mmCIF file of C-alpha atoms and ligand atoms in Angstrom:
data_model
loop_
_atom_site.group_PDB
_atom_site.id
_atom_site.type_symbol
_atom_site.label_atom_id
_atom_site.label_comp_id
_atom_site.label_asym_id
_atom_site.label_seq_id
_atom_site.Cartn_x
_atom_site.Cartn_y
_atom_site.Cartn_z
ATOM 1 C CA MET Z 6 99.922 105.082 113.801
ATOM 2 C CA THR Z 7 101.195 103.030 110.841
ATOM 3 C CA LYS Z 8 100.834 99.311 111.373
ATOM 4 C CA VAL Z 9 104.252 97.661 111.598
ATOM 5 C CA HIS Z 10 104.545 93.915 111.088
ATOM 6 C CA ASN Z 11 106.856 93.133 113.987
ATOM 7 C CA TYR Z 12 108.926 89.983 113.465
ATOM 8 C CA SER Z 13 111.337 90.759 116.287
ATOM 9 C CA ALA Z 14 113.154 87.679 117.608
ATOM 10 C CA GLY Z 15 113.091 89.043 121.148
ATOM 11 C CA PRO Z 16 111.954 91.043 122.958
ATOM 12 C CA CYS Z 17 108.866 90.047 121.062
ATOM 13 C CA ILE Z 18 105.708 91.580 119.732
ATOM 14 C CA LEU Z 19 102.908 91.927 122.318
ATOM 15 C CA PRO Z 20 99.177 92.386 121.671
ATOM 16 C CA GLN Z 21 98.129 96.039 121.284
ATOM 17 C CA GLU Z 22 95.479 95.709 123.990
ATOM 18 C CA VAL Z 23 98.099 94.389 126.435
ATOM 19 C CA LEU Z 24 100.342 97.358 125.693
ATOM 20 C CA LYS Z 25 97.421 99.719 126.249
ATOM 21 C CA GLN Z 26 96.500 98.181 129.614
ATOM 22 C CA ALA Z 27 100.156 98.108 130.611
ATOM 23 C CA SER Z 28 100.612 101.773 129.775
ATOM 24 C CA GLU Z 29 97.534 102.770 131.765
ATOM 25 C CA ALA Z 30 98.832 100.961 134.855
ATOM 26 C CA VAL Z 31 101.991 103.049 134.735
ATOM 27 C CA ILE Z 32 99.857 106.111 135.480
ATOM 28 C CA ASN Z 33 96.989 104.714 137.523
ATOM 29 C CA PHE Z 34 97.012 101.112 138.659
ATOM 30 C CA ASN Z 35 93.738 99.530 139.862
ATOM 31 C CA ASN Z 36 92.265 103.020 140.394
ATOM 32 C CA LEU Z 37 94.662 103.548 143.288
ATOM 33 C CA ASN Z 38 95.794 106.840 141.742
ATOM 34 C CA LEU Z 39 99.247 105.351 142.035
ATOM 35 C CA SER Z 40 101.515 103.829 139.417
ATOM 36 C CA ILE Z 41 102.232 100.114 139.514
ATOM 37 C CA LEU Z 42 105.867 101.250 139.460
ATOM 38 C CA GLU Z 43 105.575 103.023 142.826
ATOM 39 C CA ILE Z 44 103.685 100.630 145.083
ATOM 40 C CA SER Z 45 105.004 97.947 147.409
ATOM 41 C CA HIS Z 46 105.483 94.493 145.993
ATOM 42 C CA ARG Z 47 103.976 93.318 149.268
ATOM 43 C CA SER Z 48 100.808 95.366 148.803
ATOM 44 C CA LYS Z 49 97.534 93.503 148.383
ATOM 45 C CA ASP Z 50 97.242 94.820 144.832
ATOM 46 C CA PHE Z 51 100.580 93.473 143.687
ATOM 47 C CA ILE Z 52 100.266 90.166 145.518
ATOM 48 C CA GLU Z 53 97.072 89.711 143.550
ATOM 49 C CA VAL Z 54 99.045 90.238 140.318
ATOM 50 C CA MET Z 55 101.621 87.632 141.320
ATOM 51 C CA ASP Z 56 98.940 85.141 142.361
ATOM 52 C CA ASN Z 57 97.060 85.720 139.113
ATOM 53 C CA ALA Z 58 100.168 85.298 136.976
ATOM 54 C CA ILE Z 59 101.024 82.003 138.688
ATOM 55 C CA ALA Z 60 97.443 80.751 138.439
ATOM 56 C CA LEU Z 61 97.341 81.589 134.718
ATOM 57 C CA VAL Z 62 100.553 79.654 134.060
ATOM 58 C CA LYS Z 63 99.119 76.654 135.916
ATOM 59 C CA GLU Z 64 95.797 76.838 134.105
ATOM 60 C CA LEU Z 65 97.110 77.507 130.589
ATOM 61 C CA LEU Z 66 99.737 74.755 130.742
ATOM 62 C CA ASN Z 67 97.757 72.305 132.904
ATOM 63 C CA VAL Z 68 100.532 72.180 135.489
ATOM 64 C CA PRO Z 69 99.966 69.131 137.706
ATOM 65 C CA SER Z 70 100.136 69.267 141.504
ATOM 66 C CA GLY Z 71 103.596 68.795 142.960
ATOM 67 C CA TYR Z 72 105.059 71.548 140.780
ATOM 68 C CA SER Z 73 105.907 75.132 141.758
ATOM 69 C CA VAL Z 74 105.729 78.147 139.463
ATOM 70 C CA LEU Z 75 108.214 80.980 139.995
ATOM 71 C CA PHE Z 76 108.851 84.378 138.434
ATOM 72 C CA LEU Z 77 112.519 85.186 138.981
ATOM 73 C CA GLN Z 78 115.209 87.416 137.475
ATOM 74 C CA GLY Z 79 118.406 86.888 135.539
ATOM 75 C CA GLY Z 80 116.930 85.740 132.229
ATOM 76 C CA ALA Z 81 117.268 82.280 130.781
ATOM 77 C CA SER Z 82 121.017 82.956 130.758
ATOM 78 C CA LEU Z 83 121.028 82.661 134.555
ATOM 79 C CA GLY Z 84 118.617 79.748 134.173
ATOM 80 C CA PHE Z 85 121.465 77.784 132.562
ATOM 81 C CA TYR Z 86 123.336 77.914 135.867
ATOM 82 C CA ILE Z 87 120.314 77.833 138.201
ATOM 83 C CA SER Z 88 118.970 74.679 136.577
ATOM 84 C CA ALA Z 89 122.337 72.960 136.912
ATOM 85 C CA ILE Z 90 123.229 74.017 140.463
ATOM 86 C CA ASN Z 91 119.844 72.932 141.798
ATOM 87 C CA VAL Z 92 119.959 69.462 140.268
ATOM 88 C CA MET Z 93 123.548 68.381 139.566
ATOM 89 C CA LYS Z 94 124.890 66.517 142.598
ATOM 90 C CA LYS Z 95 128.174 67.590 144.117
ATOM 91 C CA ASP Z 96 130.073 64.829 142.328
ATOM 92 C CA GLY Z 97 127.379 64.310 139.762
ATOM 93 C CA LYS Z 98 126.935 64.859 136.084
ATOM 94 C CA GLY Z 99 124.581 66.595 133.657
ATOM 95 C CA ALA Z 100 123.655 65.252 130.220
ATOM 96 C CA TYR Z 101 123.023 67.782 127.428
ATOM 97 C CA LEU Z 102 121.664 67.895 123.910
ATOM 98 C CA ASP Z 103 123.529 70.538 121.924
ATOM 99 C CA THR Z 104 121.180 72.014 119.320
ATOM 100 C CA GLY Z 105 122.311 75.606 119.044
ATOM 101 C CA VAL Z 106 123.903 78.664 120.557
ATOM 102 C CA TRP Z 107 121.651 78.637 123.649
ATOM 103 C CA SER Z 108 122.270 74.942 124.339
ATOM 104 C CA ALA Z 109 125.990 75.539 124.044
ATOM 105 C CA LYS Z 110 125.752 78.362 126.570
ATOM 106 C CA ALA Z 111 123.842 76.110 128.981
ATOM 107 C CA ILE Z 112 126.604 73.517 128.616
ATOM 108 C CA LYS Z 113 129.265 76.125 129.309
ATOM 109 C CA GLU Z 114 127.602 77.197 132.565
ATOM 110 C CA ALA Z 115 127.019 73.622 133.756
ATOM 111 C CA LYS Z 116 130.708 72.830 133.243
ATOM 112 C CA ARG Z 117 131.520 75.331 136.005
ATOM 113 C CA LEU Z 118 129.786 72.983 138.432
ATOM 114 C CA GLY Z 119 131.028 69.590 137.396
ATOM 115 C CA SER Z 120 130.942 66.960 134.764
ATOM 116 C CA VAL Z 121 128.935 67.428 131.585
ATOM 117 C CA GLU Z 122 128.229 64.841 128.920
ATOM 118 C CA VAL Z 123 127.042 66.147 125.565
ATOM 119 C CA ILE Z 124 125.110 63.140 124.286
ATOM 120 C CA ALA Z 125 124.312 64.525 120.832
ATOM 121 C CA SER Z 126 125.090 67.663 118.870
ATOM 122 C CA SER Z 127 124.161 69.133 115.511
ATOM 123 C CA LYS Z 128 126.994 71.666 115.676
ATOM 124 C CA ASP Z 129 128.942 70.048 112.840
ATOM 125 C CA LYS Z 130 125.923 70.712 110.597
ATOM 126 C CA ASN Z 131 125.742 74.328 111.673
ATOM 127 C CA TYR Z 132 122.767 73.429 113.877
ATOM 128 C CA ASN Z 133 120.468 72.894 110.890
ATOM 129 C CA SER Z 134 118.725 69.864 112.415
ATOM 130 C CA ILE Z 135 117.723 68.134 115.645
ATOM 131 C CA PRO Z 136 119.689 64.992 116.565
ATOM 132 C CA LYS Z 137 117.347 61.978 116.528
ATOM 133 C CA SER Z 138 119.407 59.160 117.975
ATOM 134 C CA PHE Z 139 121.112 59.464 121.307
ATOM 135 C CA GLU Z 140 121.445 57.449 124.458
ATOM 136 C CA VAL Z 141 120.629 59.055 127.769
ATOM 137 C CA PRO Z 142 123.166 57.985 130.402
ATOM 138 C CA GLY Z 143 121.395 56.464 133.390
ATOM 139 C CA ASP Z 144 124.039 57.768 135.776
ATOM 140 C CA ALA Z 145 123.529 61.463 134.929
ATOM 141 C CA ASP Z 146 121.476 63.622 137.297
ATOM 142 C CA TYR Z 147 119.393 65.098 134.491
ATOM 143 C CA LEU Z 148 119.023 65.614 130.757
ATOM 144 C CA HIS Z 149 118.896 69.224 129.546
ATOM 145 C CA TYR Z 150 117.660 70.368 126.147
ATOM 146 C CA THR Z 151 116.453 73.509 124.377
ATOM 147 C CA SER Z 152 113.004 72.954 122.864
ATOM 148 C CA ASN Z 153 113.276 75.647 120.210
ATOM 149 C CA ASN Z 154 116.482 76.872 118.640
ATOM 150 C CA THR Z 155 115.682 80.568 118.355
ATOM 151 C CA ILE Z 156 118.683 81.484 116.222
ATOM 152 C CA TYR Z 157 118.875 78.730 113.584
ATOM 153 C CA GLY Z 158 115.156 77.923 113.531
ATOM 154 C CA THR Z 159 114.871 74.275 114.544
ATOM 155 C CA GLN Z 160 112.410 72.835 117.057
ATOM 156 C CA PHE Z 161 111.914 69.510 118.813
ATOM 157 C CA LYS Z 162 108.649 67.977 117.574
ATOM 158 C CA THR Z 163 108.626 65.363 120.326
ATOM 159 C CA VAL Z 164 109.854 65.357 123.905
ATOM 160 C CA PRO Z 165 113.143 63.438 124.227
ATOM 161 C CA GLN Z 166 112.716 60.054 125.911
ATOM 162 C CA SER Z 167 114.492 60.174 129.233
ATOM 163 C CA SER Z 168 114.647 57.879 132.238
ATOM 164 C CA ILE Z 169 116.377 60.610 134.247
ATOM 165 C CA PRO Z 170 114.938 64.030 135.242
ATOM 166 C CA LEU Z 171 114.259 66.198 132.226
ATOM 167 C CA ILE Z 172 115.083 69.926 132.191
ATOM 168 C CA CYS Z 173 114.058 72.157 129.305
ATOM 169 C CA ASP Z 174 114.936 75.709 128.297
ATOM 170 C CA MET Z 175 111.598 76.576 126.699
ATOM 171 C CA SER Z 176 112.288 80.303 126.287
ATOM 172 C CA SER Z 177 111.213 80.663 122.696
ATOM 173 C CA ASP Z 178 108.252 78.320 122.374
ATOM 174 C CA ILE Z 179 106.541 78.205 125.763
ATOM 175 C CA PHE Z 180 102.796 78.931 125.456
ATOM 176 C CA SER Z 181 103.008 78.435 121.674
ATOM 177 C CA LYS Z 182 101.604 74.887 121.754
ATOM 178 C CA GLU Z 183 100.193 72.386 124.184
ATOM 179 C CA ILE Z 184 102.746 70.536 126.315
ATOM 180 C CA ASP Z 185 102.579 67.764 128.898
ATOM 181 C CA VAL Z 186 104.275 69.337 131.917
ATOM 182 C CA SER Z 187 104.314 65.984 133.738
ATOM 183 C CA LYS Z 188 107.039 64.811 131.335
ATOM 184 C CA TYR Z 189 109.369 67.499 132.677
ATOM 185 C CA ASP Z 190 111.073 68.003 135.993
ATOM 186 C CA MET Z 191 112.001 71.605 135.298
ATOM 187 C CA ILE Z 192 111.055 74.085 132.624
ATOM 188 C CA TYR Z 193 112.504 77.574 132.489
ATOM 189 C CA ALA Z 194 111.903 80.398 130.049
ATOM 190 C CA GLY Z 195 112.963 84.011 129.728
ATOM 191 C CA ALA Z 196 109.741 86.009 129.402
ATOM 192 C CA GLN Z 197 110.618 88.142 126.413
ATOM 193 C CA LYS Z 198 110.259 85.588 123.625
ATOM 194 C CA ASN Z 199 106.695 84.451 124.005
ATOM 195 C CA MET Z 200 105.321 85.394 127.419
ATOM 196 C CA GLY Z 201 105.883 89.086 128.009
ATOM 197 C CA PRO Z 202 108.542 91.780 128.188
ATOM 198 C CA ALA Z 203 112.163 91.255 129.251
ATOM 199 C CA GLY Z 204 112.948 91.204 132.955
ATOM 200 C CA THR Z 205 111.479 88.062 134.422
ATOM 201 C CA THR Z 206 112.113 84.348 133.971
ATOM 202 C CA LEU Z 207 109.510 81.668 134.471
ATOM 203 C CA TYR Z 208 110.411 78.440 136.295
ATOM 204 C CA ILE Z 209 108.090 75.452 136.531
ATOM 205 C CA VAL Z 210 109.746 72.940 138.788
ATOM 206 C CA LYS Z 211 108.809 69.611 140.314
ATOM 207 C CA ASP Z 212 109.213 70.065 144.048
ATOM 208 C CA GLU Z 213 110.665 66.620 144.690
ATOM 209 C CA LEU Z 214 113.530 67.287 142.260
ATOM 210 C CA LEU Z 215 115.103 69.800 144.632
ATOM 211 C CA GLY Z 216 117.271 69.646 147.742
ATOM 212 C CA LYS Z 217 119.290 66.599 146.746
ATOM 213 C CA THR Z 218 122.600 68.006 145.483
ATOM 214 C CA GLY Z 219 124.593 68.269 148.721
ATOM 215 C CA ARG Z 220 125.681 71.720 147.570
ATOM 216 C CA ASP Z 221 125.667 75.028 149.418
ATOM 217 C CA ILE Z 222 123.575 77.029 146.955
ATOM 218 C CA PRO Z 223 123.577 80.857 147.169
ATOM 219 C CA SER Z 224 120.116 82.023 148.269
ATOM 220 C CA MET Z 225 119.361 83.931 145.065
ATOM 221 C CA LEU Z 226 120.091 80.804 143.000
ATOM 222 C CA ASP Z 227 118.301 78.377 145.285
ATOM 223 C CA LEU Z 228 114.922 77.407 143.871
ATOM 224 C CA GLN Z 229 113.798 76.031 147.246
ATOM 225 C CA VAL Z 230 114.337 79.476 148.794
ATOM 226 C CA HIS Z 231 112.241 81.088 146.053
ATOM 227 C CA ILE Z 232 109.509 78.477 146.391
ATOM 228 C CA GLU Z 233 109.330 78.991 150.130
ATOM 229 C CA LYS Z 234 109.112 82.780 149.667
ATOM 230 C CA GLU Z 235 106.663 82.503 146.757
ATOM 231 C CA SER Z 236 108.921 84.468 144.362
ATOM 232 C CA MET Z 237 109.197 87.270 146.952
ATOM 233 C CA PHE Z 238 112.574 86.435 148.517
ATOM 234 C CA ASN Z 239 113.670 89.824 147.273
ATOM 235 C CA THR Z 240 111.834 92.520 145.320
ATOM 236 C CA PRO Z 241 110.477 90.797 142.233
ATOM 237 C CA PRO Z 242 110.459 92.477 138.806
ATOM 238 C CA VAL Z 243 106.945 93.786 139.304
ATOM 239 C CA TYR Z 244 106.328 95.334 135.916
ATOM 240 C CA PRO Z 245 107.492 92.456 133.687
ATOM 241 C CA ILE Z 246 105.413 90.111 135.857
ATOM 242 C CA TYR Z 247 102.400 92.402 135.523
ATOM 243 C CA VAL Z 248 102.686 92.651 131.733
ATOM 244 C CA SER Z 249 103.239 88.887 131.468
ATOM 245 C CA MET Z 250 100.047 88.419 133.483
ATOM 246 C CA LEU Z 251 98.153 90.699 131.075
ATOM 247 C CA ASN Z 252 99.510 88.753 128.121
ATOM 248 C CA LEU Z 253 98.493 85.426 129.658
ATOM 249 C CA GLN Z 254 95.024 86.862 130.338
ATOM 250 C CA TRP Z 255 94.855 87.816 126.652
ATOM 251 C CA LEU Z 256 95.807 84.257 125.711
ATOM 252 C CA LYS Z 257 93.222 82.732 128.036
ATOM 253 C CA LYS Z 258 90.438 85.069 126.919
ATOM 254 C CA ASN Z 259 91.000 84.148 123.272
ATOM 255 C CA GLY Z 260 90.984 80.408 123.758
ATOM 256 C CA GLY Z 261 94.235 79.444 125.440
ATOM 257 C CA VAL Z 262 97.208 77.470 124.222
ATOM 258 C CA LYS Z 263 95.192 75.134 122.001
ATOM 259 C CA TRP Z 264 93.748 78.149 120.168
ATOM 260 C CA ILE Z 265 97.126 79.817 119.615
ATOM 261 C CA GLU Z 266 98.698 76.517 118.537
ATOM 262 C CA GLY Z 267 96.200 76.355 115.677
ATOM 263 C CA ILE Z 268 97.062 79.880 114.574
ATOM 264 C CA ASN Z 269 100.803 79.281 114.971
ATOM 265 C CA ASN Z 270 100.498 76.211 112.748
ATOM 266 C CA GLN Z 271 98.640 78.245 110.112
ATOM 267 C CA LYS Z 272 101.279 80.989 110.180
ATOM 268 C CA ALA Z 273 104.115 78.479 109.817
ATOM 269 C CA GLU Z 274 102.407 76.581 106.998
ATOM 270 C CA LEU Z 275 101.763 79.790 105.095
ATOM 271 C CA LEU Z 276 105.342 81.047 105.239
ATOM 272 C CA TYR Z 277 107.119 77.696 104.725
ATOM 273 C CA ALA Z 278 104.874 76.952 101.739
ATOM 274 C CA GLU Z 279 105.983 80.205 100.137
ATOM 275 C CA ILE Z 280 109.662 79.568 100.902
ATOM 276 C CA ASP Z 281 109.366 76.134 99.256
ATOM 277 C CA ARG Z 282 107.357 77.387 96.280
ATOM 278 C CA ASN Z 283 109.239 80.568 95.455
ATOM 279 C CA PRO Z 284 112.458 79.881 93.507
ATOM 280 C CA LEU Z 285 114.078 83.038 94.904
ATOM 281 C CA PHE Z 286 114.130 81.647 98.466
ATOM 282 C CA LYS Z 287 115.153 78.558 100.323
ATOM 283 C CA GLY Z 288 114.929 77.353 103.909
ATOM 284 C CA ILE Z 289 118.146 76.623 105.794
ATOM 285 C CA VAL Z 290 117.129 73.814 108.165
ATOM 286 C CA GLU Z 291 115.910 70.226 107.702
ATOM 287 C CA LYS Z 292 112.205 70.306 106.875
ATOM 288 C CA GLU Z 293 111.154 67.880 109.601
ATOM 289 C CA ASP Z 294 112.850 70.019 112.259
ATOM 290 C CA ARG Z 295 111.534 73.402 111.170
ATOM 291 C CA SER Z 296 110.540 75.758 113.953
ATOM 292 C CA ASN Z 297 107.041 77.221 114.054
ATOM 293 C CA MET Z 298 108.391 80.196 115.965
ATOM 294 C CA ASN Z 299 111.542 81.262 114.115
ATOM 295 C CA VAL Z 300 111.500 80.722 110.372
ATOM 296 C CA THR Z 301 114.942 80.986 108.791
ATOM 297 C CA PHE Z 302 115.600 81.318 105.071
ATOM 298 C CA VAL Z 303 118.010 82.777 102.536
ATOM 299 C CA LEU Z 304 117.830 84.225 99.051
ATOM 300 C CA THR Z 305 118.967 81.748 96.419
ATOM 301 C CA ASP Z 306 120.828 84.664 94.831
ATOM 302 C CA GLU Z 307 122.579 86.728 97.501
ATOM 303 C CA SER Z 308 123.079 89.618 95.090
ATOM 304 C CA LYS Z 309 119.359 90.363 95.309
ATOM 305 C CA SER Z 310 119.492 91.089 99.032
ATOM 306 C CA GLU Z 311 119.551 94.870 98.738
ATOM 307 C CA ALA Z 312 116.434 94.831 96.563
ATOM 308 C CA PHE Z 313 114.635 92.374 98.827
ATOM 309 C CA ASP Z 314 115.516 94.361 101.962
ATOM 310 C CA ALA Z 315 114.069 97.490 100.359
ATOM 311 C CA ALA Z 316 110.894 95.597 99.412
ATOM 312 C CA TRP Z 317 110.039 94.274 102.889
ATOM 313 C CA LYS Z 318 110.954 97.549 104.553
ATOM 314 C CA ALA Z 319 108.595 99.360 102.197
ATOM 315 C CA ALA Z 320 105.818 96.996 103.314
ATOM 316 C CA ASN Z 321 106.305 98.053 106.972
ATOM 317 C CA ILE Z 322 107.891 94.764 107.914
ATOM 318 C CA SER Z 323 110.383 94.956 110.760
ATOM 319 C CA GLY Z 324 112.927 92.594 112.282
ATOM 320 C CA ILE Z 325 113.449 89.801 109.752
ATOM 321 C CA LYS Z 326 117.220 90.163 109.361
ATOM 322 C CA GLY Z 327 118.845 86.880 110.406
ATOM 323 C CA HIS Z 328 120.900 86.529 113.579
ATOM 324 C CA ARG Z 329 124.510 87.602 113.077
ATOM 325 C CA SER Z 330 125.710 84.010 113.509
ATOM 326 C CA ALA Z 331 123.183 82.472 111.075
ATOM 327 C CA GLY Z 332 122.851 85.109 108.335
ATOM 328 C CA GLY Z 333 119.984 85.352 105.842
ATOM 329 C CA TYR Z 334 116.540 86.062 107.225
ATOM 330 C CA ARG Z 335 114.645 85.044 110.328
ATOM 331 C CA ALA Z 336 110.937 85.685 110.675
ATOM 332 C CA SER Z 337 109.996 85.242 114.332
ATOM 333 C CA MET Z 338 106.304 84.492 114.620
ATOM 334 C CA TYR Z 339 105.543 84.588 118.307
ATOM 335 C CA ASN Z 340 101.982 84.329 119.637
ATOM 336 C CA ALA Z 341 101.002 87.972 119.193
ATOM 337 C CA LEU Z 342 102.060 88.163 115.538
ATOM 338 C CA PRO Z 343 98.813 87.993 113.557
ATOM 339 C CA LEU Z 344 98.285 85.810 110.498
ATOM 340 C CA GLU Z 345 97.825 88.977 108.421
ATOM 341 C CA SER Z 346 101.432 89.973 109.153
ATOM 342 C CA VAL Z 347 102.602 86.653 107.725
ATOM 343 C CA GLN Z 348 100.384 87.230 104.698
ATOM 344 C CA ALA Z 349 102.034 90.651 104.279
ATOM 345 C CA LEU Z 350 105.476 89.018 104.137
ATOM 346 C CA VAL Z 351 104.284 86.328 101.715
ATOM 347 C CA ASP Z 352 102.799 89.072 99.503
ATOM 348 C CA VAL Z 353 106.180 90.828 99.443
ATOM 349 C CA MET Z 354 107.943 87.576 98.487
ATOM 350 C CA GLN Z 355 105.464 86.934 95.664
ATOM 351 C CA ALA Z 356 105.710 90.476 94.318
ATOM 352 C CA PHE Z 357 109.506 90.194 94.529
ATOM 353 C CA GLU Z 358 109.423 87.064 92.418
ATOM 354 C CA LYS Z 359 107.439 88.937 89.728
ATOM 355 C CA THR Z 360 109.905 91.824 89.540
ATOM 356 C CA ASN Z 361 113.160 89.912 90.166
ATOM 357 C CA GLY Z 362 112.477 86.342 89.084
HETATM 358 C C1 PLP O 632 116.847 84.276 124.161
HETATM 359 C C2 PLP O 632 117.115 82.921 124.676
HETATM 360 C C3 PLP O 632 117.898 82.720 125.824
HETATM 361 C C4 PLP O 632 118.554 83.841 126.584
HETATM 362 O O1 PLP O 632 117.577 84.533 127.279
HETATM 363 P P1 PLP O 632 117.920 85.788 128.214
HETATM 364 O O2 PLP O 632 116.602 85.989 128.895
HETATM 365 O O3 PLP O 632 118.310 86.905 127.324
HETATM 366 O O4 PLP O 632 118.998 85.388 129.148
HETATM 367 C C5 PLP O 632 118.071 81.420 126.252
HETATM 368 N N1 PLP O 632 117.521 80.381 125.609
HETATM 369 C C6 PLP O 632 116.764 80.544 124.513
HETATM 370 C C7 PLP O 632 116.171 79.366 123.835
HETATM 371 C C8 PLP O 632 116.538 81.819 124.006
HETATM 372 O O5 PLP O 632 115.785 81.989 122.913
#
């Protein structure tokens, strides 16, 4: 098989050994001579998978006591609404930082439930930076932000100061670097950016945050229901949870979040250094807000795009075309993307400079 350098923005690249284990379990899971796809989610073998996955999340992120870990469905896109309906009081208000397309979608869903205050936005700058000065209203029920702007390529380098409960959509940088979970009241993340395949959504929620809205919450959206049923209120997405568990095992075995953070920093430094050095390219976001996960850049001369596209395709690079709303290029460097793949892209950029500079 030819090695493809997979820069997909999501669903993301997964480690080869995880894919191999995952494929074997489709045929014969745990030597049961049954597929993981055809056994009960209440069987001992699957309950062990769920327990393992939850334990790995707690261990890898140092989740303190008093928090619950859930694997639910609906993607982060349902998380926008779930996070709001579980925390915004009946006549209450949510505060939001608007740093990109996903933040804006979270705001849109919260508005269905009540009052929303957008306390800062970088929309007028085409989301090329992270707002630094904002005041968090003390009378809001929570502050919501998106830690990594997957589409435009910006990332919060510090956790926003907040005196009210803090909720974070961490879909595209969870498990990429060490975090202090105790600073958050709720974290949610669609699996398919940096944790596993599409189909499950991780929630890490402080138990005491819940049950205070005075709302009648539909069971499937009620985090207290899911906590009580240990993510088994209905049939959970068994396979995405299983593959996420394998991927978290891979992360743990290799040295955990601290280990991958070091590699992610190396990857980002390598590619940003080339973007800044090479006169044929330039970055599109403020340097201090650059994302380590999604690196966005453009050609300084758009007319060279056909030649550049041919060059990276010839080097077996896949998935660096920018998002349709941002244009240019986006190199997504999630955990499983090796440093050598970044070197392959940098080599292409350097060779391109020689032939087209
Ligand atoms: C991809 C993404 C989403 C949407 O996730 P789905 O699982 O497709 O609903 C939300 N937020 C962020 C930051 C994302 O990157």
